Each structure stands twice: as C-alpha cells, then as structure tokens.
Amino acid sequence: MFDDNKKTGVICGLTVGIYMFLLWMVQKELLFNLWVLNLSWLPYFYFIFISIKNHHQRQPDSDFRSMVRAGFIVYLIAQIFWYITFYLLFFEIDPQLREIQAEIELERIEESIGILGQERANEMARLLESAEGKMRPRDLIRQFIPSLLPGFIIAAIFALIVRRASE
C-alpha cells in the first residue's frame, strides 16, 4: 500500500532533488553556499506539516505518535532522495564536485582562523587535505543515519502544533 504520506515523501524528495540539480546546472558553487543550500529545508517543512495536518484531519482521534510517524515518513523518504541525488551528483555525474567542496571548505577554515586559532585551523586544513578526494559512497551511508534525527524533531514539533491548534 502506497499511502499519502509516502506519496508526499516522494514529492518532497523529488522537489529537493530537482532543486539540487538546478543549483548544479546554474552554478556548481551554489551547492556549497550555506544560505542557498538551507533553502532546501523549505520543502521538508512544508510537506511534513501538510502530511501531519492531513493525517490529523483524516483521523481526528489519532495519537501523537501516529502524527509524528506520518511526518517522519515524509522526511525519511525525502532524505533517501536527497542522498541519492547527492550520490549521483558527486560520484557519477560530476566527481569534480568533491574537489570544489574541499577547496571551499579550506577557504572557510582560513576565514575562521580568528575563531579557531592558528593551530586548530592548521590541523583542520591538514585533515581536509589528507582526506581530499577520498569521500566514498559508504561515507554517505554513515551520514544518513544521524541525518534522520532532525526529521524526527521537526515532525514532533509540527505534530504538537497541529494537535494544539485542533484543541
């Protein structure tokens, strides 16, 4: 059974994936701009909220846990799409993106010397240079699991909002 939450998750994931591909097509460096990249959270917020709201409208007596589950399913599926898009862009379509990312991170470290201190900045730069180009697909899997926590938190917050608004 492919319920509404899963469909919403697919739509959210496709939206975020298309957004990333558009950034890549317009200017590769935009993929590393934190302000531009953080805009990809907007579809997550919108679709998670809509999913929880719709779930609550269909089942007004639903408990908090089922409301969180409805939103989290959307996030989980969308994250799978995000990581697939990331993998395709960085490992299949344009492996040069990993080099661009390393250069940008090195620049950010240099800009942060005042905050980090020279010794810490040098240590971080050495670690980055030793790891340059060594990002592997399995590293994405290791990043995926912890990336699920924000989705749970967002779903819980929105479930509380929807529940309180309906009381």
Short mmCIF file of C-alpha atoms in Angstrom, two decimals:
data_model
loop_
_atom_site.label_atom_id
_atom_site.label_comp_id
_atom_site.label_asym_id
_atom_site.label_seq_id
_atom_site.Cartn_x
_atom_site.Cartn_y
_atom_site.Cartn_z
CA MET A 1 0.00 0.00 0.00
CA PHE A 2 1.43 3.33 -1.06
CA ASP A 3 -0.31 5.75 1.29
CA ASP A 4 -0.49 9.54 1.17
CA ASN A 5 2.50 10.03 3.49
CA LYS A 6 4.74 8.00 1.22
CA LYS A 7 3.48 9.87 -1.86
CA THR A 8 4.11 13.15 -0.09
CA GLY A 9 7.62 11.97 0.80
CA VAL A 10 8.32 11.13 -2.84
CA ILE A 11 7.05 14.54 -3.96
CA CYS A 12 9.19 16.26 -1.31
CA GLY A 13 12.24 14.19 -2.26
CA LEU A 14 11.78 14.94 -5.95
CA THR A 15 11.39 18.64 -5.16
CA VAL A 16 14.64 18.72 -3.18
CA GLY A 17 16.45 16.58 -5.78
CA ILE A 18 15.35 18.82 -8.63
CA TYR A 19 16.40 21.87 -6.60
CA MET A 20 19.90 20.42 -6.17
CA PHE A 21 20.18 19.55 -9.87
CA LEU A 22 19.09 23.09 -10.78
CA LEU A 23 21.75 24.54 -8.48
CA TRP A 24 24.33 22.30 -10.12
CA MET A 25 23.22 23.32 -13.62
CA VAL A 26 23.18 27.06 -12.83
CA GLN A 27 26.47 27.23 -10.91
CA LYS A 28 28.20 24.34 -9.16
CA GLU A 29 29.45 26.52 -6.32
CA LEU A 30 25.83 27.20 -5.29
CA LEU A 31 25.71 23.63 -3.95
CA PHE A 32 28.14 24.77 -1.25
CA ASN A 33 26.55 28.11 -0.38
CA LEU A 34 25.03 27.55 3.04
CA TRP A 35 22.25 30.12 2.55
CA VAL A 36 21.20 28.65 -0.78
CA LEU A 37 21.54 25.07 0.44
CA ASN A 38 19.50 25.78 3.57
CA LEU A 39 16.59 26.80 1.35
CA SER A 40 16.23 23.09 0.59
CA TRP A 41 14.70 22.77 4.08
CA LEU A 42 11.59 24.68 2.99
CA PRO A 43 10.04 21.76 1.07
CA TYR A 44 10.75 19.49 4.06
CA PHE A 45 8.93 21.86 6.42
CA TYR A 46 6.02 22.34 4.05
CA PHE A 47 5.46 18.68 3.15
CA ILE A 48 5.97 17.37 6.69
CA PHE A 49 3.47 19.89 8.03
CA ILE A 50 0.93 19.11 5.29
CA SER A 51 1.31 15.38 5.89
CA ILE A 52 0.72 15.70 9.63
CA LYS A 53 -2.20 18.08 9.11
CA ASN A 54 -3.83 15.76 6.56
CA HIS A 55 -3.27 12.74 8.80
CA HIS A 56 -4.94 14.54 11.68
CA GLN A 57 -7.88 15.63 9.50
CA ARG A 58 -8.43 12.05 8.30
CA GLN A 59 -8.08 10.66 11.82
CA PRO A 60 -9.01 13.39 14.34
CA ASP A 61 -8.62 10.98 17.26
CA SER A 62 -5.09 9.97 16.18
CA ASP A 63 -2.47 9.89 18.89
CA PHE A 64 0.68 11.98 18.95
CA ARG A 65 2.86 9.05 17.92
CA SER A 66 0.93 8.38 14.72
CA MET A 67 1.10 12.08 13.82
CA VAL A 68 4.87 12.12 14.29
CA ARG A 69 5.13 8.91 12.27
CA ALA A 70 3.18 10.50 9.39
CA GLY A 71 5.60 13.44 9.22
CA PHE A 72 8.70 11.34 9.77
CA ILE A 73 7.84 9.03 6.86
CA VAL A 74 7.81 12.08 4.59
CA TYR A 75 11.21 13.16 5.92
CA LEU A 76 12.70 9.67 5.64
CA ILE A 77 11.67 9.23 2.01
CA ALA A 78 12.76 12.76 1.11
CA GLN A 79 16.16 12.16 2.76
CA ILE A 80 16.61 9.00 0.73
CA PHE A 81 16.02 11.06 -2.41
CA TRP A 82 18.42 13.76 -1.16
CA TYR A 83 21.20 11.23 -0.59
CA ILE A 84 20.58 9.56 -3.94
CA THR A 85 20.79 12.97 -5.62
CA PHE A 86 23.96 13.78 -3.69
CA TYR A 87 25.49 10.45 -4.70
CA LEU A 88 24.59 10.91 -8.36
CA LEU A 89 25.96 14.44 -8.48
CA PHE A 90 29.18 13.83 -6.53
CA PHE A 91 30.08 10.30 -7.64
CA GLU A 92 28.51 9.65 -11.03
CA ILE A 93 27.72 12.88 -12.87
CA ASP A 94 30.39 15.31 -11.65
CA PRO A 95 33.13 13.84 -9.40
CA GLN A 96 34.92 17.22 -9.64
CA LEU A 97 32.36 18.49 -7.11
CA ARG A 98 34.33 16.75 -4.35
CA GLU A 99 37.39 18.82 -5.25
CA ILE A 100 35.35 22.03 -5.34
CA GLN A 101 33.90 21.14 -1.94
CA ALA A 102 37.38 20.59 -0.48
CA GLU A 103 38.58 23.96 -1.84
CA ILE A 104 35.57 25.79 -0.39
CA GLU A 105 35.99 24.10 2.98
CA LEU A 106 39.67 25.06 3.00
CA GLU A 107 38.69 28.68 2.33
CA ARG A 108 36.18 28.55 5.19
CA ILE A 109 38.86 27.23 7.53
CA GLU A 110 41.20 30.07 6.52
CA GLU A 111 38.42 32.61 7.12
CA SER A 112 37.84 31.15 10.59
CA ILE A 113 41.42 31.41 11.85
CA GLY A 114 40.39 34.21 14.22
CA ILE A 115 37.77 31.97 15.81
CA LEU A 116 39.59 28.64 15.64
CA GLY A 117 43.10 29.82 16.32
CA GLN A 118 46.04 29.20 14.01
CA GLU A 119 46.95 25.79 15.44
CA ARG A 120 43.42 24.37 15.20
CA ALA A 121 42.94 25.85 11.71
CA ASN A 122 46.20 24.27 10.52
CA GLU A 123 45.16 20.92 11.99
CA MET A 124 41.77 21.07 10.26
CA ALA A 125 43.40 22.07 6.96
CA ARG A 126 45.81 19.11 7.20
CA LEU A 127 42.94 16.71 7.88
CA LEU A 128 40.98 18.12 4.96
CA GLU A 129 43.92 17.85 2.57
CA SER A 130 44.66 14.28 3.65
CA ALA A 131 41.01 13.33 3.05
CA GLU A 132 40.67 15.23 -0.23
CA GLY A 133 39.00 13.16 -2.89
CA LYS A 134 38.63 10.23 -0.52
CA MET A 135 34.94 10.63 0.19
CA ARG A 136 33.35 7.29 -0.58
CA PRO A 137 29.75 6.20 -1.05
CA ARG A 138 29.84 4.40 2.29
CA ASP A 139 30.58 7.77 3.93
CA LEU A 140 27.15 8.88 2.73
CA ILE A 141 25.55 5.89 4.45
CA ARG A 142 27.30 6.83 7.70
CA GLN A 143 25.96 10.37 7.36
CA PHE A 144 22.44 9.21 6.53
CA ILE A 145 21.60 7.62 9.89
CA PRO A 146 22.33 10.72 12.04
CA SER A 147 20.58 12.91 9.45
CA LEU A 148 17.28 11.31 10.49
CA LEU A 149 17.23 12.98 13.92
CA PRO A 150 16.25 16.46 12.63
CA GLY A 151 13.33 14.89 10.76
CA PHE A 152 12.04 13.30 13.93
CA ILE A 153 12.35 16.59 15.82
CA ILE A 154 10.64 18.57 13.04
CA ALA A 155 7.82 16.02 12.84
CA ALA A 156 7.35 16.12 16.62
CA ILE A 157 7.21 19.93 16.68
CA PHE A 158 4.71 20.07 13.83
CA ALA A 159 2.62 17.31 15.42
CA LEU A 160 2.44 19.37 18.61
CA ILE A 161 1.44 22.47 16.64
CA VAL A 162 -1.30 20.65 14.71
CA ARG A 163 -2.57 18.92 17.83
CA ARG A 164 -2.71 22.13 19.86
CA ALA A 165 -4.34 24.05 17.02
CA SER A 166 -7.12 21.47 16.84
CA GLU A 167 -7.93 21.58 20.57
#
